[in-house]
Coordinates of C-alpha atoms in Angstrom, one line a residue:
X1 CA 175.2 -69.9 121.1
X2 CA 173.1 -67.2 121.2
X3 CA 173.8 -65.9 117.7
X4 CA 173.8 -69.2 116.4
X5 CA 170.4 -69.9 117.8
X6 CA 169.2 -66.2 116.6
X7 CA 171.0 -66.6 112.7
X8 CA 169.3 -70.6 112.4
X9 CA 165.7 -68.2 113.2
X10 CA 166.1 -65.8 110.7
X11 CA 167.4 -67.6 107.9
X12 CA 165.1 -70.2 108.1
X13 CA 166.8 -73.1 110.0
X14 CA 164.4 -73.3 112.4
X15 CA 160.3 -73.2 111.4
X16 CA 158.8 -72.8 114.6
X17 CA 158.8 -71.7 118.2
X18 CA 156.7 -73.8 120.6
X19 CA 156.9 -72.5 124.2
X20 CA 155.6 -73.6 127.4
X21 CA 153.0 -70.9 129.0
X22 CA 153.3 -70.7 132.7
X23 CA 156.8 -69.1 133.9
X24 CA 158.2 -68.5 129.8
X25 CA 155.3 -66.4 128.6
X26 CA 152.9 -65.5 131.6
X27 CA 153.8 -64.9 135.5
X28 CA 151.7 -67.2 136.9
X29 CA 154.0 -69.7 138.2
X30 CA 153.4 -67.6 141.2
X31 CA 149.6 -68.1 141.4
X32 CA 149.8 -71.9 140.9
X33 CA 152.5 -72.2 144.0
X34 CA 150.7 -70.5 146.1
X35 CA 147.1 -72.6 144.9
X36 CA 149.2 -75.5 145.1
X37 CA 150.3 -74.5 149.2
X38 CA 146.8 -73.5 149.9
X39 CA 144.8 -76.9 148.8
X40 CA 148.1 -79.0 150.2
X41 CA 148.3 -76.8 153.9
X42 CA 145.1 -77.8 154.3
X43 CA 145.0 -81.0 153.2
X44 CA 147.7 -81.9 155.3
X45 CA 146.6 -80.9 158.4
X46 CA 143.9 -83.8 158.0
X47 CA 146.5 -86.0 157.8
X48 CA 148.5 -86.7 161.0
X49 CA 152.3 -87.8 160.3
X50 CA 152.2 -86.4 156.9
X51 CA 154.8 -83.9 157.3
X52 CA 155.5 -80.4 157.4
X53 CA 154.5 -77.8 155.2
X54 CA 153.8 -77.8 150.9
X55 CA 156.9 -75.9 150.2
X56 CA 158.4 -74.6 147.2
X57 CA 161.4 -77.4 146.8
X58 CA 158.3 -79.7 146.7
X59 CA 156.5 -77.9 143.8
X60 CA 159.5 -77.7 141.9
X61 CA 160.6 -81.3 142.6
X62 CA 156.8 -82.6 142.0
X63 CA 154.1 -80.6 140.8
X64 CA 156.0 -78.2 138.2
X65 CA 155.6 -78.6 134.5
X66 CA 153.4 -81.6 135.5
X67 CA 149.5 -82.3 134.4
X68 CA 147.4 -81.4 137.5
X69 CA 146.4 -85.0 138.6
X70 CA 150.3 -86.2 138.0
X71 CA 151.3 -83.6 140.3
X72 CA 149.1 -84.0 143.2
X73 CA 149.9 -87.9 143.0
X74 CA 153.4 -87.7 142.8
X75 CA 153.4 -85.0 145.8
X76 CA 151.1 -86.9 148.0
X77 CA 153.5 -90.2 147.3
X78 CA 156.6 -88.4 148.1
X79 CA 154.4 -88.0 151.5
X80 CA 153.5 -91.7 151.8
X81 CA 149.9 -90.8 151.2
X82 CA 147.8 -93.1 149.2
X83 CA 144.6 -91.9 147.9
X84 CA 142.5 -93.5 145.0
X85 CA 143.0 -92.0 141.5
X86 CA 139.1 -91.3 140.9
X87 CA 137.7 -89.5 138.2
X88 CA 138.0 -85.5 136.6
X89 CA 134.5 -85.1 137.3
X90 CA 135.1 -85.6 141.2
X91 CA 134.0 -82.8 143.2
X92 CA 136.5 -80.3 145.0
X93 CA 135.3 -82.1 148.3
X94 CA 135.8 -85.7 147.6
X95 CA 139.6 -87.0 148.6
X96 CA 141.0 -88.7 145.8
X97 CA 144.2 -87.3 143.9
X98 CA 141.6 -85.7 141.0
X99 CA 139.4 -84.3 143.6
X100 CA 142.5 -82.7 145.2
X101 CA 143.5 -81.3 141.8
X102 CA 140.0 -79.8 141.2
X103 CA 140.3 -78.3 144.7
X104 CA 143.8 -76.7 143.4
X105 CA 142.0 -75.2 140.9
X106 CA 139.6 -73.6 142.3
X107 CA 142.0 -71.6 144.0
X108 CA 144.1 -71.4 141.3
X109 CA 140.6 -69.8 139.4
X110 CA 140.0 -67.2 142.3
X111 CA 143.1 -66.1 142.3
X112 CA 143.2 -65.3 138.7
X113 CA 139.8 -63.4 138.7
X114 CA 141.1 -61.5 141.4
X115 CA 145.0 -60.7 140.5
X116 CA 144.4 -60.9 136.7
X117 CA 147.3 -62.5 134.7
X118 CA 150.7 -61.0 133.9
X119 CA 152.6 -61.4 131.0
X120 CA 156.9 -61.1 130.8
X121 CA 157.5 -57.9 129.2
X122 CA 160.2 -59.6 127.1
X123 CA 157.6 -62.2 125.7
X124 CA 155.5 -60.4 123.4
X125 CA 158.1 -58.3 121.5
X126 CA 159.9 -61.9 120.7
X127 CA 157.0 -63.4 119.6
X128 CA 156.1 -60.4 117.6
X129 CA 159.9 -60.4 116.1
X130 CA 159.2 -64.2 115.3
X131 CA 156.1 -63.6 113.1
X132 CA 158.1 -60.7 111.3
X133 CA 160.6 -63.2 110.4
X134 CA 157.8 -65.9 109.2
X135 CA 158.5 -68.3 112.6
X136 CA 155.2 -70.1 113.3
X137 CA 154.5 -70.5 117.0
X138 CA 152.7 -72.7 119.3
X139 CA 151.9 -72.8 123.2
X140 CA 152.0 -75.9 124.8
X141 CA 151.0 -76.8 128.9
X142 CA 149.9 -79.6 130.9
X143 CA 147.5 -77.1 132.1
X144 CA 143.9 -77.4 131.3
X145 CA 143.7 -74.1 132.1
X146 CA 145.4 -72.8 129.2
X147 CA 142.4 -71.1 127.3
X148 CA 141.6 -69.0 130.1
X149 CA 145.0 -67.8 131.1
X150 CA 145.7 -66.8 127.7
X151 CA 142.8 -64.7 127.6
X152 CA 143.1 -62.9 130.3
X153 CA 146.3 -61.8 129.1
X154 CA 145.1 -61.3 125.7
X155 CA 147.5 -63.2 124.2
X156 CA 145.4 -66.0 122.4
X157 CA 145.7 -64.3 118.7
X158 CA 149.8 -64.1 119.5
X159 CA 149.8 -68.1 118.5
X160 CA 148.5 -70.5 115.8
X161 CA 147.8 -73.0 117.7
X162 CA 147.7 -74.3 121.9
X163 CA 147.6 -77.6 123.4
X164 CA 147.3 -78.6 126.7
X165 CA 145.8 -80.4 129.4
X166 CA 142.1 -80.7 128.0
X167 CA 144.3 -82.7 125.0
X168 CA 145.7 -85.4 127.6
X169 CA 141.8 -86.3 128.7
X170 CA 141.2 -89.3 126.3
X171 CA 143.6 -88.7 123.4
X172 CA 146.4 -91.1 124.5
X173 CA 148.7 -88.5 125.1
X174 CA 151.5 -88.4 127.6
X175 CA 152.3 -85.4 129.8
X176 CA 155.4 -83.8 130.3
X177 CA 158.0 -85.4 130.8
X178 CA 157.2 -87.2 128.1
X179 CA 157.2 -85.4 124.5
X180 CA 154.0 -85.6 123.3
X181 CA 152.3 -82.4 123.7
X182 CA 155.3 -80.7 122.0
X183 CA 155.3 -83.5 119.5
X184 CA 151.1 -82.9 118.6
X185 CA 152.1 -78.9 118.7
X186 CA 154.7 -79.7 115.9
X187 CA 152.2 -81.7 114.2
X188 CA 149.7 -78.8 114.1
X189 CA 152.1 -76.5 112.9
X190 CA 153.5 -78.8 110.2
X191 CA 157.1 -78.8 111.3
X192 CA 159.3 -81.9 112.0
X193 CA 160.6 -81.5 115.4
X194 CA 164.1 -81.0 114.1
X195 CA 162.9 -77.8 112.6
X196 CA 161.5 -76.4 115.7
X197 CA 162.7 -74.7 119.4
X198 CA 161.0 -75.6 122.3
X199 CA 161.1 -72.7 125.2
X200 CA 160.7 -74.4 128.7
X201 CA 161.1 -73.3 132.3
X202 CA 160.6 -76.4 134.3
X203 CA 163.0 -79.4 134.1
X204 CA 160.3 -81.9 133.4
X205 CA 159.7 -79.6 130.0
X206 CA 163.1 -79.4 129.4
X207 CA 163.4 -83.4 129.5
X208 CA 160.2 -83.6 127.4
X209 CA 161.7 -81.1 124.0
X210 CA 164.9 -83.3 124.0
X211 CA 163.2 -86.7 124.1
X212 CA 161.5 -85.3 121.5
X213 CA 164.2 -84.8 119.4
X214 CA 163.7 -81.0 119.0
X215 CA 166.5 -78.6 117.3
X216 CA 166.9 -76.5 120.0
X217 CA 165.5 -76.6 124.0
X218 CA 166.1 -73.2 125.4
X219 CA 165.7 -73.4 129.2
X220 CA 163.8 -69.8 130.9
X221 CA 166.1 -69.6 134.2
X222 CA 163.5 -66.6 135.4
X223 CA 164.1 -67.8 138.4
X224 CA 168.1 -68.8 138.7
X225 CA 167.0 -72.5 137.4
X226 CA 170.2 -72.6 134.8
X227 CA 172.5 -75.4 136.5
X228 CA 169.2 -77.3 136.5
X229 CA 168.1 -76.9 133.3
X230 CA 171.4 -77.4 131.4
X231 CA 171.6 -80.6 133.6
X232 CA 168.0 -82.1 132.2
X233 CA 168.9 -81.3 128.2
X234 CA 168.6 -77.0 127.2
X235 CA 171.0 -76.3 124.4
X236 CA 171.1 -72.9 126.1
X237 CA 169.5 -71.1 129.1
X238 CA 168.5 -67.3 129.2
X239 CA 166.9 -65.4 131.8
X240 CA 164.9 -63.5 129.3
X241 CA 164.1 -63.5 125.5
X242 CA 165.7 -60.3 125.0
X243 CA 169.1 -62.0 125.8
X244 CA 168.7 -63.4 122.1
X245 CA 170.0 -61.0 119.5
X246 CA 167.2 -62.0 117.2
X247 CA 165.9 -59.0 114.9
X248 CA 163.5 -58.2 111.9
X249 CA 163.6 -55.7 108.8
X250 CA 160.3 -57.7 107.6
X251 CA 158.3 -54.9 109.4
X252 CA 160.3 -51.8 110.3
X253 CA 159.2 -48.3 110.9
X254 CA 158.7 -46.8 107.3
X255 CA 158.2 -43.7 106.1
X256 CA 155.2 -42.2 106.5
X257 CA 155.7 -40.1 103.3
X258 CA 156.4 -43.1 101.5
X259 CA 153.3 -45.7 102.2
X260 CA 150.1 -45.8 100.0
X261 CA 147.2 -44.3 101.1
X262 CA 144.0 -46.9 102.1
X263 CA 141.9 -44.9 99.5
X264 CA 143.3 -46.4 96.6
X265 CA 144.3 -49.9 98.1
X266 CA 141.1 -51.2 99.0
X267 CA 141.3 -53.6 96.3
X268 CA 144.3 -54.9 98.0
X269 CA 142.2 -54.7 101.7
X270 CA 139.9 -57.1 100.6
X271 CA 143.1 -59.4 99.1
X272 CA 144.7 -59.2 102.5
X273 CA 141.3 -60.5 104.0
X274 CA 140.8 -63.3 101.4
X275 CA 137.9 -65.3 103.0
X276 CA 138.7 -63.4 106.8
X277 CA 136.3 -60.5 107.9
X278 CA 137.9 -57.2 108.9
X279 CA 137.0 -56.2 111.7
X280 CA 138.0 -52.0 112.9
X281 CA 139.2 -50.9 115.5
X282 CA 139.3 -47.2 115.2
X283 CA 141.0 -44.1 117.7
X284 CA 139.0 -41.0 118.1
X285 CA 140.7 -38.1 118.1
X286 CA 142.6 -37.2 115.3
X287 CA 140.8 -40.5 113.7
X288 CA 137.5 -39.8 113.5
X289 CA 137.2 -36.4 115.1
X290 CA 140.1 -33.3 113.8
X291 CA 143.1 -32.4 116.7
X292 CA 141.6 -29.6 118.6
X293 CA 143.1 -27.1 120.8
X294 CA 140.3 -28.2 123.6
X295 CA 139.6 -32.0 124.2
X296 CA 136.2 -30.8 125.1
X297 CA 135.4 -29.5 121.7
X298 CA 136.3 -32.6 119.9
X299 CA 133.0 -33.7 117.9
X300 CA 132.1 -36.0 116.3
X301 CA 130.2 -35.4 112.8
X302 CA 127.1 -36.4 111.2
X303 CA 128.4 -37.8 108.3
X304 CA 131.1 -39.5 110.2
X305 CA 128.6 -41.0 112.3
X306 CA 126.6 -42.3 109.4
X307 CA 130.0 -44.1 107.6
X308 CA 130.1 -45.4 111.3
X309 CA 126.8 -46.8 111.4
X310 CA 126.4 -48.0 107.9
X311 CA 130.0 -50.1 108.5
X312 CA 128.8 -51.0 112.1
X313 CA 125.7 -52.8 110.3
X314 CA 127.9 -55.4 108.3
X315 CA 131.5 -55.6 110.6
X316 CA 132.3 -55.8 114.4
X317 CA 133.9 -52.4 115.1
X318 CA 135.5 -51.4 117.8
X319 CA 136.3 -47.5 119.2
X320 CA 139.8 -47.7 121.3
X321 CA 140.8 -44.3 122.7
X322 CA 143.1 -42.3 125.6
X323 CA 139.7 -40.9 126.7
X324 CA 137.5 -41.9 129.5
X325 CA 135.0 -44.8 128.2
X326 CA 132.2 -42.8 129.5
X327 CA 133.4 -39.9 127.4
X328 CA 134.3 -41.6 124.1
X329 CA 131.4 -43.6 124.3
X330 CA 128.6 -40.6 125.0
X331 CA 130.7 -38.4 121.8
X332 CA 130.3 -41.6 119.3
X333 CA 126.8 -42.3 120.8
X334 CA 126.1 -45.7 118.3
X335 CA 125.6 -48.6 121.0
X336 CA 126.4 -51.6 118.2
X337 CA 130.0 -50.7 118.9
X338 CA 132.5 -51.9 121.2
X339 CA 134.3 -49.5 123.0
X340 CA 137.7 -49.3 125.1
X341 CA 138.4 -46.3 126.9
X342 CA 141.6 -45.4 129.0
X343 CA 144.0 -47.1 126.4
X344 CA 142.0 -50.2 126.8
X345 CA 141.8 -50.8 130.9
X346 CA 138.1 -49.9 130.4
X347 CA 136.1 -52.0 127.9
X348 CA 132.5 -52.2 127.2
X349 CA 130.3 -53.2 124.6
X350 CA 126.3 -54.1 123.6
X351 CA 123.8 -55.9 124.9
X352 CA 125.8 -55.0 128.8
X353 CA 129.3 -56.7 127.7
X354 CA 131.8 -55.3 130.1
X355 CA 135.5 -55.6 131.4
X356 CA 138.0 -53.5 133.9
X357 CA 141.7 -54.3 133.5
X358 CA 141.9 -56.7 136.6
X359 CA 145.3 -54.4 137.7
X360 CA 143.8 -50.8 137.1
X361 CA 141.9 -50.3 140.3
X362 CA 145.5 -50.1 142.7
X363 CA 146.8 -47.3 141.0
X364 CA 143.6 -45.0 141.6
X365 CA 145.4 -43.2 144.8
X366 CA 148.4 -42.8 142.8
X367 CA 146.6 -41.0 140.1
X368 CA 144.3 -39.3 142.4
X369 CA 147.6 -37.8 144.5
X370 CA 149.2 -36.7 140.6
X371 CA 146.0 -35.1 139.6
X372 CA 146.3 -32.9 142.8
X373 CA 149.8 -31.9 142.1
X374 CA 149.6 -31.2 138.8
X375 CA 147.3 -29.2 139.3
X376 CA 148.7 -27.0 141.6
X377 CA 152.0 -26.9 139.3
X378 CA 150.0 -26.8 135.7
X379 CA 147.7 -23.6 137.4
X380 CA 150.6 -21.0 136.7
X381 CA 151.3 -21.9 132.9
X382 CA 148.7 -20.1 130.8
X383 CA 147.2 -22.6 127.9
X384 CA 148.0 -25.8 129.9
X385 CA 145.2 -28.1 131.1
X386 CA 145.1 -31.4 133.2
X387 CA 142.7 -33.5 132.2
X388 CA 142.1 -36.3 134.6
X389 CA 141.1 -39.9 133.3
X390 CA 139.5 -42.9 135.2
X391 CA 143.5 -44.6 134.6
X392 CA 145.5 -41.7 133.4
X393 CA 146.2 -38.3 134.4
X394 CA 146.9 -36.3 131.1
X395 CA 148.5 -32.7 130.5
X396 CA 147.4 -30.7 127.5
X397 CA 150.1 -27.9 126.3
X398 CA 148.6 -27.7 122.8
X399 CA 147.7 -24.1 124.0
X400 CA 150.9 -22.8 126.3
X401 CA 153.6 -20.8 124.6
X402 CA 156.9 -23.1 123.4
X403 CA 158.8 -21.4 126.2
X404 CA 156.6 -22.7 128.4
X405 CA 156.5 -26.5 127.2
X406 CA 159.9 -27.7 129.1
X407 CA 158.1 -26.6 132.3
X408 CA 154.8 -28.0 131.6
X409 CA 157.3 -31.9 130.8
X410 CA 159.4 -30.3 134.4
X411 CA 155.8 -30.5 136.7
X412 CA 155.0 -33.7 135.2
X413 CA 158.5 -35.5 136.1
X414 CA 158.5 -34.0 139.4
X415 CA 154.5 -35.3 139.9
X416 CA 156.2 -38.6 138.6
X417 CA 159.1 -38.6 140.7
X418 CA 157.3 -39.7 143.9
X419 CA 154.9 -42.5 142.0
X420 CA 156.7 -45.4 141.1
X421 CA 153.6 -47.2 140.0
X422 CA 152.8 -45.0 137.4
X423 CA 154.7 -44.0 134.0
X424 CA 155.1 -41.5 131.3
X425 CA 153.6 -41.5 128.0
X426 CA 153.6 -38.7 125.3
X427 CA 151.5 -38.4 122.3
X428 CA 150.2 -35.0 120.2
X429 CA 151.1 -31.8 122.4
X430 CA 150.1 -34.1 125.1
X431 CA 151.8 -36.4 128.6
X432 CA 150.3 -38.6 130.1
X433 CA 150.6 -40.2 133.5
X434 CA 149.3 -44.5 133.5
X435 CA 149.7 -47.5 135.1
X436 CA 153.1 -48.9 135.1
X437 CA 152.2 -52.8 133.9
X438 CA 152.5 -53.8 130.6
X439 CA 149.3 -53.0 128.8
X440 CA 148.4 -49.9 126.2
X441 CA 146.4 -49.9 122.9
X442 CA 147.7 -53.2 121.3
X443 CA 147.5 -55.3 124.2
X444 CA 144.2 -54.1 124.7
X445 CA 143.4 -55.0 121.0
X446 CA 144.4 -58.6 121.3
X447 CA 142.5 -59.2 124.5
X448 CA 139.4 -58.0 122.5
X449 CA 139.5 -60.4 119.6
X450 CA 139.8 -63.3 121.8
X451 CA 137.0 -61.9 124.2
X452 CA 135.3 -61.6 121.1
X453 CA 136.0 -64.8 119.9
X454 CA 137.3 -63.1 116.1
X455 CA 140.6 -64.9 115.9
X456 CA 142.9 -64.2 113.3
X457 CA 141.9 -67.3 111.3
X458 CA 138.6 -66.1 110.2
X459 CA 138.9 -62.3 111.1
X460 CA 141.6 -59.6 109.3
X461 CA 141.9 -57.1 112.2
X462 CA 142.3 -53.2 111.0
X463 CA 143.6 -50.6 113.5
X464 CA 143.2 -46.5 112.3
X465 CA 144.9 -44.4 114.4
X466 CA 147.0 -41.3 114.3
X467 CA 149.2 -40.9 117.3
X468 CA 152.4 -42.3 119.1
X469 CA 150.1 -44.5 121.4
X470 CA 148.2 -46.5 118.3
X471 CA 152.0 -47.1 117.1
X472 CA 151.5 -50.3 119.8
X473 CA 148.3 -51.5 118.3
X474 CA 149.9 -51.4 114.6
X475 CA 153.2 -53.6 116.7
X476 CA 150.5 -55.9 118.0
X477 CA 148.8 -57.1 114.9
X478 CA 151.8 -56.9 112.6
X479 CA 151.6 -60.3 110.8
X480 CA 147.8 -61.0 111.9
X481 CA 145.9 -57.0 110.8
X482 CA 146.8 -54.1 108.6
X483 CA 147.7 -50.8 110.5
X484 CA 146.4 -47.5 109.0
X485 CA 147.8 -44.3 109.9
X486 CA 145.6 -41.1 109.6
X487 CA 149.2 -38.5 109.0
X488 CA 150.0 -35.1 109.5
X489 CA 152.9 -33.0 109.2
X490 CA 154.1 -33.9 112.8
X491 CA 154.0 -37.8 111.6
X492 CA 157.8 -39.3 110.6
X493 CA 157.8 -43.1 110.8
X494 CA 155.3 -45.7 111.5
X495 CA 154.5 -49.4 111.8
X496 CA 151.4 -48.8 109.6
X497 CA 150.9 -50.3 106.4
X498 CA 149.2 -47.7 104.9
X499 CA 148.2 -43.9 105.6
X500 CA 145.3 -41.8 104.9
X501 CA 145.5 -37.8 104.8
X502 CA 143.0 -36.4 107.4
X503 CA 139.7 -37.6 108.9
X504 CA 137.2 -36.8 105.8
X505 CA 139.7 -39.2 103.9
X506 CA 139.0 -42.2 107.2
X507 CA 135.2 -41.4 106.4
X508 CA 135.9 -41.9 102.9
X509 CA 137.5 -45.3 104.0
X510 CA 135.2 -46.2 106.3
X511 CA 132.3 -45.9 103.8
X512 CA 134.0 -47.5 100.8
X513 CA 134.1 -50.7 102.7
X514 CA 131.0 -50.7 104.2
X515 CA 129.8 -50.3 100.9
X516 CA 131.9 -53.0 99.6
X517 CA 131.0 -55.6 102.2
X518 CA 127.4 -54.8 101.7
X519 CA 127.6 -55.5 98.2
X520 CA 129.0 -58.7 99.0
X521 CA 126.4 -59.8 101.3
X522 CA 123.4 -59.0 99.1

């Protein structure tokens, strides 16, 4: 079944994905048990001879996959409580089932600001894989919490369109299980239902894509749900995305001797954009500054400067780079730019705008206790240097002798070894030691157009970069942005669409257009 499923997406069979949020694309499902058991434990110690505990066979038998207000009424009759419906706008305080629900949320909100949200490393890449192959996709929950989840896990500009709970208030639609939030999703994406998947972890989903009359319903058993979900209507059940043996060649590495360099295809830029504005997002080193033996000694020029200022005057752009964001944004030195230092887990911007990866601060003793060792072990081979980052611990062998690089990659495993938290990245005569969660340049990327508000409707995003780490950022916005990749001689393959040769030839670029889109404007 899963080759059938994976052959009807590729060859055009099936038009669209539309997939539930919580529990299939982000791990929240968590955070909302745990909000749920909060509000109800307390609740329910005002009531005498309600019962025991909120438990979790309760939020899976009445609360899961359900609009918020549904859910705390169907819990509090399975309790023989009977409260009057009231109004959304109730307060927290008052006790009525909406006033509950609000309650619930608020709980639900603090625990968001203060865990962040995670996304299913499986997720992204089969989304990604579904744009290659020309597969719309859609989110749908009975959440209204929807918009903010999603952007906290910079994952709006991964979907065309979302609906959910806000779209229940006053529209005549039904919640799950009824079909018609993946009915209105359909709609927006311009698909009949029979030419469209619906992903769902909770039964009452599950029941909602097949009363719909959807081509396929794939339960998401995360959780060992399969018996259940089979039960209540999936055509198939997978504990993870990767479990379907779907692939693209619409996007594949390429070449980087063989792709066009920007220069002479900024004619075809400005096609790709059509009515969209680009916005840049641009690396530093090796981007707009020349490799250096020294990270230290990595300037940035005048000229450069001024291509950066004079394209910062009529487009957002953005610098994303390995280095501290104190450091990369004191060597660029233009406050109309955005900034993301770290590999994105450090973000700032004008006029004060500002943003921490909600995970990074745990893994500061782990990086502090790695920085101490490797420099210890990195001390005794001449040319090496450690470099410590607010999230990252980086060696620099650019400058030891060959013989030496296996032991400088040895004293970085062994630093490794007792860290599981953190992870190994490499890049230009370079490793790196970051946060083990799912989160580098592209991720970072996408978090920053929706912050921004630049979704891909109205915005073309363009990544430059030259380096195995801006390889995610081209993955990320393949379908939705153009990657550029600034080659050398070390440079083999690449997601990029295009190359330029050096950093005077990115000046060159970055010039051209603001000169372009200047024209335009006047």
């Amino acid at each position: 079944m899963f080759s059938r499923l994976a052959e009807a997406l590729k060859n055009g069979r099936f038009r669209a994905v539309i997939f539930d949020l919580d529990g299939v694309i982000t791990d929240t499902a968590k955070r909302h048990f745990e909000s749920w058991k909060t509000m109800f434990d307390a609740y329910l110690e005002t009531r005498k001879g309600a019962g025991g505990s909120f438990t979790r066979e309760d939020y899976l038998t009445y609360v899961d996959g359900k609009p918020r207000y549904d859910g705390v009424a169907s819990f509090l009759e399975s309790r023989s409580i009977r409260l009057s419906r009231g109004t959304p706008h109730d307060s927290p305080d008052a006790e009525t089932v909406c006033g509950l629900g609000n309650r619930k949320n608020d709980v639900f909100h603090a625990m968001i600001e203060r865990y962040g949200v995670e996304v299913f490393a499986d997720a992204v890449p089969f989304v990604e894989t579904l744009h290659d192959l020309g597969v719309r996709t859609a989110i749908v929950t009975s959440s209204r919490n929807g918009a903010s989840i999603m952007k906290s896990a910079g994952i709006t500009a991964l979907f065309s369109e979302r609906v959910d709970g806000n779209d229940l208030a006053g529209s005549g639609l039904r919640g799950k299980p009824a079909p018609d939030l993946f009915l209105e999703a359909a709609r927006r994406l311009h698909v009949e239902p029979s030419q469209a998947v619906v992903a769902e972890d909770a039964v009452a989903g599950v029941r909602a894509g097949r009363a719909g009359g959807f081509g396929c319903v794939i339960g998401v058993a995360r959780n060992g749900s399969e018996r259940a979900l089979i039960e209540n209507g999936a055509d198939v059940v997978v504990h993870a995305f990767s479990e379907i043996p779907v692939t693209s060649d619409a996007h594949p590495q390429k070449l980087a001797a063989d792709l066009p360099v920007a220069l002479d295809q900024i004619d075809s830029l400005f096609s790709k954009a059509g009515a969209r504005s680009p916005v840049f997002f641009l690396d530093y080193d090796g981007t707009l500054t020349p490799i250096v033996e020294r990270p230290e000694d990595a300037v940035l020029s005048a000229a450069m400067r001024e291509a950066l200022t004079a394209l910062a005057a009529r487009a957002t752009v953005a610098i994303v780079s390995g280095r501290d964001l104190a450091d990369v944004r004191k060597r660029v030195g233009l406050d109309r730019l955005y900034y993301a230092g770290s590999h994105g887990f450090d973000l700032a911007g004008p006029d004060g705008w500002r943003h921490e990866h909600p995970e990074g601060h745990r893994f500061l003793r782990s990086l502090d206790a790695v920085e101490g060792a490797l420099g210890k072990a990195v001390a005794a081979i001449e040319g090496a240097q450690v470099e410590r980052k607010r999230y990252a611990v980086a060696v620099h062998y650019r400058r030891a002798a060959p013989d030496d690089w296996p032991k400088v990659e040895a004293a970085v495993d062994a630093a490794l070894a007792d860290h599981h938290d953190l992870r190994k990245t490499g890049g230009k005569m370079i490793f790196e030691l970051r946060p083990a969660i799912d989160w580098d340049k592209g991720r970072a990327v996408l978090w920053m157009l929706d912050a921004l508000g630049l979704d891909a409707t109205s915005h073309l995003p363009v990544y430059i970069g030259d380096d195995e780490t801006d390889e995610d950022a081209f993955r990320a916005l393949s379908g939705i942005g153009v990657g550029i990749l600034v080659r050398d001689d070390e440079t083999d393959s690449t997601l990029a669409t295009y190359v330029l040769n050096g950093t005077d030839e990115v000046r060159k670029l970055l010039r051209a257009v603001g000169d372009r889109l200047g024209e335009a404007a006047a």
